[in-house]
């Protein structure tokens, strides 16, 4: 975020040399052809949670982007500036995007957020004003958040940003000592909210090892490990970075932490859909919990997914296809620069593949379609490589056909590919999906707050959500938010697959679209992870709705006992 002038000028100079941006230079593909992306529907990678669908300063206010604009993208999380921010990012004339000001918009969209503490300073790089000033600022920021008792979904304090070049060692001492001092202050004020870091601008082994050793020895290890991935065409290094970090954890005897990349994509390539696709693919494949588009330009546009006039850009359509992924992320095997991310929703028998990154006439092979019958319908859409100021009203239909399935496999030709654009392939049994609208919503695909996704052969889709136990306050309240999309406004029967091993009836609170709270009762089941069903009626609006099932939540007294959630079904 906000590189120093020399760094920005270097990247702008590089921009003038790149005729095709993502595809220029010695490592770029030639006019490639006959490449194959393989999608294995039978090989599950993880539940679909839109890992890469987050943004830094992506939400500008309670209405920019509007919640209705955000919901189709199914965003996961954001990093926002702190309460009372004075930060003037990227040439702005007024501060924006205060975490508490945008908090309800983010929550309504089914997302969560980190609060970036050093963005209380007006300039970048930050101008250190001394420890007394910093500690007073930190205390005020944390206390302001704690006073916002109806704001949920804040799931981390980011103590500093890019310390490898923004921390004033001469004035403030070593960053590692500064981390410990700030960590202990935040923890003394708020012992509940996770702390995330160290947030360097690039991943370096020696720096991470030094930091983690110091953090272990001082009892200040972050709850979530954060670093940035901002270099041109560097997605192939992400798996090495993850492997190196995991080896450091093992070496130091530190239990595995979630990994968040809360800035990704370079200045030069921010608005090229195929580059974003590469990042999506590696984050899903190599185990990031969440990742946020970088903030190089205008705040509040979801980092270029919307124009300044709040209209979709080319990249928007890639992220919308990604947002539609439900069920499980399944294995994809790239070839050269042709890559992709894919999901399989067994409840509707839909395979959704977002792909691209190379030129020419290529192929997408999809295997594991034995249950789809003897033929399938395929549909290919494309979005161009245009940038953040170009409105793209809708994607282009490239190809629609019915294809025979042989040995559970199809090979779909995709001719004349543009290396900067992105593509969507939808595969359904001939005649369309099992239902005309999505009725089954897996808990592991939902927004899971202060609870845990667990695997089980007894669960639908192989996963469920347990540990929905917290009800102390807005920081520790446990709930699951389901974002559903229904065809008409009416009352729907909502069937909940749940488990309750307490031996007595348990309850959750139920609310949706700002409704009053009601209660869902869960009679005992045969044990934990042993699922039965209960049903309630919900009055939903046509289009998107967010349904919350909560052990604890603001304005709700709290559920009784405990219950696990496998899925909900609307009918």
XYZ file of C-alpha atoms in Angstrom:
571
model
C 0.000 0.000 0.000
C 1.170 3.552 -0.809
C 4.741 2.774 -1.963
C 7.420 5.454 -1.531
C 7.857 7.633 -4.606
C 10.882 5.740 -5.887
C 9.052 2.419 -5.649
C 5.997 3.834 -7.422
C 8.084 5.412 -10.183
C 9.967 2.174 -10.732
C 6.691 0.332 -11.174
C 5.301 3.038 -13.448
C 8.443 2.786 -15.576
C 7.924 -0.951 -15.784
C 4.367 -0.286 -16.890
C 5.551 1.583 -19.981
C 7.683 -1.408 -20.962
C 4.915 -3.972 -20.714
C 2.866 -4.122 -23.880
C 0.703 -6.819 -22.408
C 1.437 -6.217 -18.728
C 0.941 -9.703 -17.297
C 2.238 -11.454 -20.359
C 5.350 -9.451 -21.269
C 8.980 -10.253 -20.547
C 11.115 -13.371 -20.837
C 8.987 -15.413 -18.429
C 5.762 -14.686 -20.297
C 3.997 -17.218 -22.510
C 4.313 -17.056 -26.242
C 1.155 -17.321 -28.345
C 0.480 -20.570 -26.610
C -1.812 -23.323 -27.797
C -2.744 -26.870 -26.900
C -2.415 -26.281 -23.179
C -4.713 -28.153 -20.803
C -6.129 -27.180 -17.425
C -7.293 -30.303 -15.575
C -10.156 -30.149 -13.091
C -10.732 -33.205 -10.882
C -14.225 -32.979 -9.399
C -13.510 -35.981 -7.167
C -10.488 -34.468 -5.406
C -11.583 -32.059 -2.670
C -9.161 -29.300 -1.662
C -11.239 -27.427 0.939
C -14.722 -26.000 1.466
C -15.552 -23.066 -0.820
C -15.104 -19.877 1.225
C -13.860 -17.357 -1.391
C -10.417 -17.126 0.217
C -9.184 -14.398 -2.170
C -12.366 -12.303 -2.127
C -11.226 -9.610 0.266
C -9.894 -6.093 0.009
C -7.723 -3.480 1.701
C -9.751 -0.256 2.105
C -12.275 -1.988 -0.154
C -15.288 -0.502 1.668
C -15.436 3.287 1.811
C -18.534 3.894 3.899
C -21.798 2.358 5.016
C -23.051 2.772 1.448
C -19.983 2.591 -0.826
C -20.057 0.012 -2.220
C -23.621 -0.684 -1.155
C -24.388 -3.953 0.568
C -26.366 -4.970 -2.533
C -23.239 -4.444 -4.636
C -21.104 -6.499 -2.265
C -23.386 -9.495 -1.699
C -23.018 -11.121 -5.167
C -19.228 -11.141 -4.646
C -19.551 -13.087 -1.383
C -16.594 -11.238 0.187
C -14.643 -12.939 2.949
C -12.859 -10.148 4.767
C -11.324 -6.683 4.570
C -8.558 -4.690 6.199
C -9.760 -1.215 7.190
C -8.213 1.782 8.998
C -8.862 2.234 12.714
C -11.497 4.223 14.561
C -10.688 7.934 14.306
C -8.325 7.463 11.361
C -6.626 10.553 9.975
C -4.949 8.650 7.148
C -4.877 10.245 3.693
C -4.120 7.305 1.437
C -3.212 7.534 -2.252
C -3.712 11.268 -2.596
C -7.038 11.447 -0.743
C -8.033 14.833 0.696
C -10.126 13.424 3.531
C -9.761 10.287 5.675
C -12.084 7.424 4.848
C -13.071 3.904 5.586
C -13.004 3.957 9.410
C -13.545 0.366 10.565
C -16.451 1.306 12.819
C -18.098 3.507 10.174
C -18.059 0.670 7.628
C -18.510 -2.191 10.083
C -22.231 -2.779 9.633
C -21.919 -2.701 5.828
C -19.191 -5.347 6.009
C -21.239 -7.480 8.385
C -24.383 -7.193 6.229
C -22.299 -8.446 3.305
C -21.276 -11.535 5.292
C -17.631 -10.494 5.708
C -15.189 -9.746 8.534
C -12.364 -7.240 8.963
C -8.935 -6.582 10.413
C -8.304 -3.137 11.913
C -4.933 -1.668 10.843
C -3.738 0.390 13.810
C -0.883 2.457 12.260
C -3.287 3.971 9.739
C -4.247 6.340 12.541
C -1.310 8.416 11.235
C -2.141 10.822 8.379
C 0.797 10.034 6.090
C 2.539 7.041 4.611
C 5.265 6.083 5.349
C 4.141 6.694 8.906
C 5.740 9.586 10.827
C 6.591 8.290 14.288
C 5.741 10.763 17.070
C 7.145 8.875 20.028
C 6.062 6.055 22.295
C 3.825 8.151 24.512
C 1.928 9.354 21.447
C 1.652 5.844 19.964
C 0.485 4.215 23.164
C -2.110 6.932 23.695
C -3.342 6.386 20.126
C -3.500 2.611 20.576
C -5.404 2.944 23.839
C -7.959 5.284 22.277
C -8.447 3.103 19.187
C -8.996 -0.059 21.210
C -11.315 1.665 23.676
C -13.372 3.139 20.808
C -13.808 -0.339 19.359
C -14.772 -1.794 22.729
C -17.430 0.891 23.097
C -19.029 -0.214 19.789
C -20.934 -3.051 21.423
C -23.184 -3.750 18.438
C -20.299 -4.113 15.951
C -19.350 -7.732 15.286
C -17.073 -9.370 12.701
C -13.866 -7.571 13.712
C -11.522 -10.518 13.794
C -8.095 -9.012 14.235
C -5.919 -6.111 15.356
C -3.112 -5.522 12.843
C -0.440 -3.922 15.013
C 1.746 -2.472 12.244
C 2.004 -2.402 8.456
C 5.130 -3.232 6.418
C 7.581 -2.836 9.290
C 10.449 -3.918 7.039
C 10.569 -0.337 5.756
C 8.035 1.783 7.688
C 9.162 1.163 11.281
C 11.425 3.982 12.581
C 14.103 1.903 14.275
C 16.261 4.903 15.128
C 13.460 6.662 17.007
C 11.358 3.727 18.239
C 13.890 0.959 18.780
C 13.766 -2.465 17.137
C 10.519 -3.562 15.556
C 10.520 -6.849 17.468
C 10.671 -4.987 20.783
C 8.045 -2.552 19.512
C 5.802 -5.450 18.541
C 6.035 -6.916 22.049
C 5.319 -3.595 23.712
C 2.300 -2.893 21.480
C 1.021 -6.471 21.739
C 1.080 -6.340 25.537
C -0.740 -2.998 25.560
C -3.501 -4.223 23.225
C -3.856 -7.457 25.201
C -4.158 -5.534 28.470
C -7.105 -3.636 26.973
C -8.657 -6.398 24.877
C -7.726 -9.993 25.759
C -10.242 -11.441 23.270
C -9.793 -10.107 19.711
C -7.059 -11.913 17.731
C -3.804 -10.074 16.999
C -2.367 -10.389 13.497
C 1.062 -9.694 12.019
C 3.909 -9.089 11.400
C 2.666 -7.830 7.973
C 5.945 -7.313 6.071
C 5.808 -5.965 2.521
C 7.555 -9.105 1.242
C 8.183 -12.544 2.681
C 11.793 -13.088 3.792
C 12.929 -16.198 5.651
C 15.474 -14.528 7.920
C 13.095 -11.746 8.960
C 10.247 -14.160 9.685
C 12.462 -16.519 11.660
C 13.871 -13.649 13.714
C 10.411 -12.222 14.390
C 8.806 -15.548 15.300
C 11.671 -16.494 17.597
C 11.327 -13.218 19.460
C 7.530 -13.529 19.573
C 7.766 -17.077 20.953
C 10.275 -16.063 23.594
C 8.163 -13.100 24.738
C 4.786 -14.844 24.581
C 3.549 -12.526 21.820
C 3.064 -14.855 18.849
C 0.345 -13.512 16.498
C -2.927 -15.419 16.324
C -2.908 -14.991 12.539
C 0.260 -14.707 10.439
C 0.164 -11.954 7.828
C 2.466 -10.960 5.014
C 2.003 -9.218 1.649
C 2.369 -10.543 -1.910
C 2.837 -7.445 -4.087
C 5.434 -8.308 -6.743
C 4.711 -8.627 -10.453
C 4.000 -12.190 -11.589
C 5.160 -13.687 -8.293
C 2.271 -16.044 -7.611
C 4.468 -19.089 -8.171
C 6.429 -18.201 -5.021
C 3.462 -18.377 -2.680
C 3.701 -22.130 -2.073
C 7.400 -21.735 -1.211
C 6.571 -18.964 1.251
C 3.927 -21.104 2.937
C 6.245 -24.110 3.144
C 9.037 -21.967 4.591
C 6.751 -20.418 7.189
C 5.344 -23.802 8.249
C 8.911 -25.079 8.664
C 9.655 -22.120 10.953
C 6.631 -22.971 13.096
C 7.793 -26.564 13.387
C 11.373 -25.531 14.151
C 10.238 -23.222 16.945
C 7.543 -25.489 18.368
C 4.734 -23.039 17.543
C 1.292 -24.448 16.822
C 0.101 -23.799 13.244
C -1.436 -20.385 12.699
C -3.862 -19.350 9.947
C -2.202 -17.414 7.122
C -3.702 -14.174 5.792
C -2.349 -12.199 2.843
C -3.968 -8.855 3.456
C -2.399 -7.176 0.418
C -1.962 -8.977 -2.885
C -1.378 -8.072 -6.523
C 1.094 -5.548 -7.868
C 0.703 -1.884 -8.809
C 1.230 -2.727 -12.488
C -1.133 -5.675 -12.687
C -3.906 -4.788 -10.263
C -6.650 -4.546 -12.871
C -5.803 -7.538 -15.081
C -8.362 -10.293 -14.428
C -6.054 -13.173 -15.341
C -3.433 -12.019 -12.830
C -6.021 -11.930 -10.058
C -7.037 -15.424 -11.165
C -3.483 -16.703 -10.688
C -3.493 -15.348 -7.140
C -6.901 -16.891 -6.423
C -5.651 -20.244 -7.615
C -2.515 -20.371 -5.478
C -4.230 -19.033 -2.361
C -6.874 -21.755 -2.602
C -4.376 -24.445 -3.513
C -1.797 -23.693 -0.830
C -3.887 -22.926 2.218
C -4.374 -19.204 2.818
C -7.325 -18.537 5.119
C -8.041 -15.170 3.503
C -6.464 -12.695 1.100
C -7.193 -9.033 0.333
C -6.809 -7.143 -2.926
C -4.213 -4.384 -2.551
C -5.115 -0.704 -2.189
C -3.063 1.069 -4.863
C -5.641 3.532 -6.140
C -9.120 4.648 -5.043
C -10.564 3.561 -1.705
C -14.108 2.245 -1.490
C -14.197 0.665 -4.956
C -13.342 -2.824 -3.680
C -9.900 -2.086 -5.105
C -11.036 -1.684 -8.702
C -13.929 -4.137 -8.879
C -16.166 -1.077 -9.312
C -15.540 2.126 -11.260
C -15.721 5.527 -9.588
C -19.334 5.590 -10.818
C -20.058 2.347 -8.931
C -20.296 0.219 -12.067
C -18.760 -3.262 -12.534
C -15.328 -3.524 -14.139
C -13.898 -6.489 -16.046
C -12.350 -7.865 -12.856
C -15.731 -7.670 -11.128
C -17.064 -10.530 -13.256
C -14.175 -12.801 -12.319
C -14.847 -12.154 -8.647
C -18.570 -12.642 -9.147
C -17.953 -16.064 -10.721
C -15.678 -16.814 -7.776
C -18.356 -15.603 -5.377
C -20.793 -18.103 -6.891
C -18.589 -21.061 -5.958
C -20.333 -23.328 -3.458
C -19.762 -26.792 -2.087
C -16.066 -27.663 -2.237
C -13.059 -26.251 -4.014
C -11.698 -29.130 -6.090
C -8.267 -29.839 -7.508
C -6.993 -28.017 -10.573
C -3.717 -28.810 -12.338
C -2.285 -25.927 -14.404
C -0.124 -26.150 -17.506
C 2.298 -23.330 -18.267
C 0.349 -20.125 -17.493
C -3.089 -21.667 -17.972
C -4.532 -21.970 -14.465
C -7.819 -21.863 -12.633
C -9.858 -22.442 -9.501
C -12.908 -24.722 -9.494
C -15.765 -25.784 -7.251
C -18.267 -28.610 -7.201
C -21.692 -28.275 -5.580
C -23.071 -31.791 -5.239
C -26.490 -30.561 -4.080
C -27.139 -29.060 -7.528
C -24.500 -30.926 -9.558
C -22.749 -27.781 -10.763
C -19.059 -27.519 -11.615
C -17.892 -23.891 -11.708
C -14.415 -23.195 -13.128
C -12.782 -19.754 -13.306
C -9.714 -19.953 -15.530
C -7.330 -18.094 -17.833
C -3.794 -16.748 -18.014
C -2.557 -17.876 -21.424
C -3.041 -17.272 -25.130
C -4.390 -19.350 -27.949
C -6.529 -22.439 -28.389
C -6.539 -24.455 -25.189
C -8.579 -27.081 -23.348
C -10.211 -27.574 -19.970
C -10.426 -31.249 -19.003
C -13.016 -32.046 -16.315
C -12.875 -35.476 -14.686
C -14.989 -37.140 -12.004
C -18.339 -36.542 -13.740
C -19.575 -40.143 -13.421
C -22.754 -39.070 -11.606
C -23.658 -36.457 -14.248
C -25.035 -38.962 -16.738
C -24.102 -39.573 -20.361
C -24.077 -35.920 -21.419
C -23.617 -32.475 -19.885
C -24.371 -28.889 -20.707
C -21.351 -26.581 -20.856
C -21.347 -22.798 -20.921
C -18.270 -20.567 -21.281
C -18.263 -16.858 -20.461
C -15.415 -14.340 -20.720
C -14.473 -10.969 -19.288
C -11.835 -8.792 -20.998
C -8.529 -7.426 -19.703
C -9.746 -3.841 -19.314
C -8.934 -1.796 -16.227
C -10.647 -0.234 -13.269
C -12.105 2.765 -15.150
C -13.840 0.704 -17.842
C -17.408 -0.394 -17.205
C -18.157 -3.950 -18.358
C -21.930 -4.357 -18.183
C -21.908 -8.143 -18.499
C -19.619 -10.985 -19.501
C -19.552 -12.328 -23.044
C -21.008 -15.731 -23.861
C -18.216 -17.585 -25.659
C -19.724 -21.032 -26.155
C -22.745 -23.129 -25.166
C -23.116 -26.797 -26.031
C -24.198 -30.245 -24.894
C -21.266 -32.667 -24.762
C -21.033 -36.441 -24.276
C -19.365 -37.739 -21.106
C -16.878 -40.563 -21.602
C -15.441 -42.342 -18.588
C -16.635 -39.504 -16.369
C -14.639 -36.981 -18.406
C -15.119 -34.153 -20.862
C -12.550 -32.091 -22.773
C -13.829 -28.589 -23.461
C -12.034 -26.596 -26.186
C -11.573 -22.875 -25.544
C -10.332 -21.172 -28.681
C -8.708 -17.788 -29.147
C -8.043 -17.145 -25.473
C -6.846 -13.710 -24.350
C -4.088 -13.974 -21.744
C -5.270 -10.888 -19.871
C -8.952 -11.790 -19.681
C -10.626 -14.439 -17.559
C -13.165 -17.153 -18.318
C -15.884 -19.132 -16.578
C -16.856 -22.705 -17.436
C -20.117 -24.074 -16.005
C -20.859 -27.785 -16.284
C -24.247 -29.293 -15.342
C -26.077 -32.504 -16.282
C -27.837 -32.140 -19.619
C -31.023 -30.183 -19.054
C -29.564 -27.955 -16.342
C -28.805 -28.117 -12.608
C -30.798 -30.230 -10.184
C -32.768 -27.163 -9.038
C -33.343 -23.820 -10.741
C -32.113 -21.955 -7.648
C -29.762 -22.896 -4.838
C -31.669 -24.424 -1.955
C -28.935 -26.167 0.084
C -26.397 -23.966 1.908
C -23.518 -25.660 3.684
C -22.466 -24.135 7.003
C -18.797 -24.438 6.059
C -19.430 -22.178 3.036
C -21.027 -19.517 5.246
C -19.447 -16.762 7.360
C -18.300 -18.643 10.459
C -17.584 -16.312 13.394
C -15.899 -17.560 16.563
C -16.599 -21.189 15.659
C -14.781 -23.938 13.756
C -15.225 -25.834 10.512
C -14.689 -29.559 11.061
C -14.623 -32.560 8.748
C -16.791 -35.650 9.131
C -18.013 -38.473 6.955
C -21.385 -38.066 8.704
C -21.777 -34.480 7.447
C -23.270 -33.319 4.183
C -20.433 -32.366 1.810
C -17.927 -33.744 4.344
C -17.824 -30.711 6.661
C -19.850 -29.007 9.373
C -19.470 -26.133 11.866
C -18.964 -26.802 15.567
C -17.678 -24.882 18.551
C -20.506 -22.343 18.266
C -20.046 -21.631 21.945
C -19.396 -17.928 22.589
C -21.944 -15.453 23.944
C -19.995 -13.132 26.245
C -19.980 -9.996 24.069
C -19.605 -8.734 20.480
C -15.964 -9.892 20.353
C -16.603 -13.519 21.291
C -20.195 -14.067 20.127
C -20.450 -17.234 18.012
C -22.704 -17.373 14.977
C -22.998 -18.533 11.377
C -24.217 -16.113 8.700
C -25.711 -17.735 5.592
C -25.981 -15.561 2.481
C -28.884 -16.964 0.458
C -30.366 -15.927 -2.892
C -34.045 -16.735 -3.445
C -36.272 -16.191 -6.495
C -39.236 -14.467 -4.848
C -40.387 -12.757 -1.682
C -42.359 -15.222 0.444
C -42.217 -17.455 3.461
C -39.711 -20.305 3.095
C -39.352 -23.459 5.141
C -35.780 -23.552 6.435
C -34.643 -27.028 7.439
C -31.546 -27.087 9.641
C -29.330 -30.152 9.825
C -27.841 -29.993 13.335
C -26.231 -32.084 16.062
C -26.742 -31.722 19.801
C -24.838 -34.046 22.084
C -25.754 -32.353 25.363
C -28.643 -34.688 26.153
C -31.047 -31.741 26.546
C -32.716 -29.313 24.164
C -30.431 -26.463 23.053
C -31.306 -23.188 21.325
C -29.884 -20.661 18.873
C -31.107 -17.210 18.038
C -32.408 -16.685 14.491
C -32.459 -13.321 12.688
C -32.326 -12.222 9.064
C -32.254 -8.920 7.180
C -32.482 -6.890 10.362
C -35.456 -8.824 11.753
C -36.245 -9.318 15.409
C -34.714 -12.358 17.074
C -36.600 -15.627 17.331
C -35.484 -18.951 18.779
C -34.618 -22.253 17.093
C -34.793 -25.337 19.311
C -32.527 -28.347 18.816
C -33.671 -31.545 20.594
C -30.859 -33.970 21.524
C -29.360 -36.126 18.778
C -27.412 -39.395 19.062
C -24.215 -37.412 19.700
C -21.896 -34.700 18.424
C -21.479 -34.929 14.666
C -24.655 -37.063 14.471
C -27.129 -34.963 12.548
C -30.906 -34.667 12.567
C -33.219 -31.927 11.265
C -35.528 -29.245 12.576
C -37.530 -26.710 10.561
C -38.656 -23.096 10.929
C -40.296 -20.556 8.603
C -38.386 -17.493 7.388
C -39.897 -14.584 5.441
C -37.284 -13.659 2.859
C -36.990 -10.901 0.277
C -36.469 -11.687 -3.392
C -32.727 -11.798 -4.073
C -30.008 -11.833 -1.443
C -30.701 -12.327 2.272
C -28.372 -12.959 5.223
C -29.634 -15.444 7.827
C -27.872 -15.632 11.206
C -27.967 -18.613 13.566
C -26.310 -17.522 16.799
C -25.254 -18.776 20.179
C -24.521 -15.139 20.963
C -25.027 -11.865 19.079
C -25.682 -8.198 19.863
C -29.264 -7.546 20.997
C -29.779 -11.287 21.655
C -29.714 -12.674 25.183
C -27.896 -15.828 24.094
C -28.744 -19.421 23.279
C -28.958 -22.280 25.732
C -26.825 -25.391 25.575
C -24.784 -26.102 22.457
C -25.426 -27.246 18.894
C -23.470 -27.886 15.695
C -24.724 -26.932 12.214
C -24.239 -28.986 9.068
C -26.388 -27.095 6.537
C -29.676 -25.330 5.902
C -32.161 -26.129 3.126
C -34.787 -23.679 1.836
C -38.020 -24.839 0.206
